Amino acid sequence: MTTTPPVGSPTGNTPDKSKTGGPSVDYQSFLKLLVAQMKNQDPTKPMDGTQYVAQLAQFSNVEQATLMNKKLDQILASASLSQADGIIGKTVTSADGKVTGVVESVKIYSDGMIATLKGGATLPITAGIVIS
């Protein structure tokens, strides 16, 4: 009999708070910081205009990277759906050979998939499993 990991994580690990709950700066936050910086600068020694341009260029790079990450997440989600669809109805065997069965359904999580087999057993889709 197989033990099912906690819901939300096929490996049973808890989510990494540094990745999900950390501070992030979006476009609106950046503009607020830039305006606050301009308002609070010393009028006798204003910031050089090239520094503003450099900050805007850096933010533009970060914004493009963020957009690219969103697109990559969409591609990965699509690939996961295709993989899940491809194993439904197939026979899977765990790496140690103790669990085997025909896949009835697949749950997709952010860090992997769990197949539910006929009979109710579950099997994380990880390296080493055999699909036939």
Steps between C-alpha positions, in 0.01 A plus 500: 500500500623849415486800728373818338709815563321809634276679254681775311832321475562167331830459680360583843736796537370829626516795260810718511386829653800686358372430148130560558478756776802719436481866411470587135506829314255542217467787255273711724725453803803602297332818381396586857857453618635710215254785568578487874870513419447805278285676762747440780826578326713789615407801279854633524642171369242345269552150365672482166259429213714212382435326831124514432552362152718221639235412761226496235713277276564260787133487584413442136730196501339368818151557360588312180643211703180489707286487187720226358462299823121528473512368144729215606258412781219481242711274278587274795134476601407403146775239491380356833148467363632319194709266715206426730274428205762268356516270803127461570407142415865385505651258750753658736740332739689673781879508491521233773236282328269492803215702348357429157168567329307671225474879531142627543580866563787738559522800733744769395683705762760773465781255577376183331211263439326222692328220311195332650489136399201267462436370849579835664878480543698814420844531346711816463620535142872534563826380354529124489137404444421271210212587265377229267 
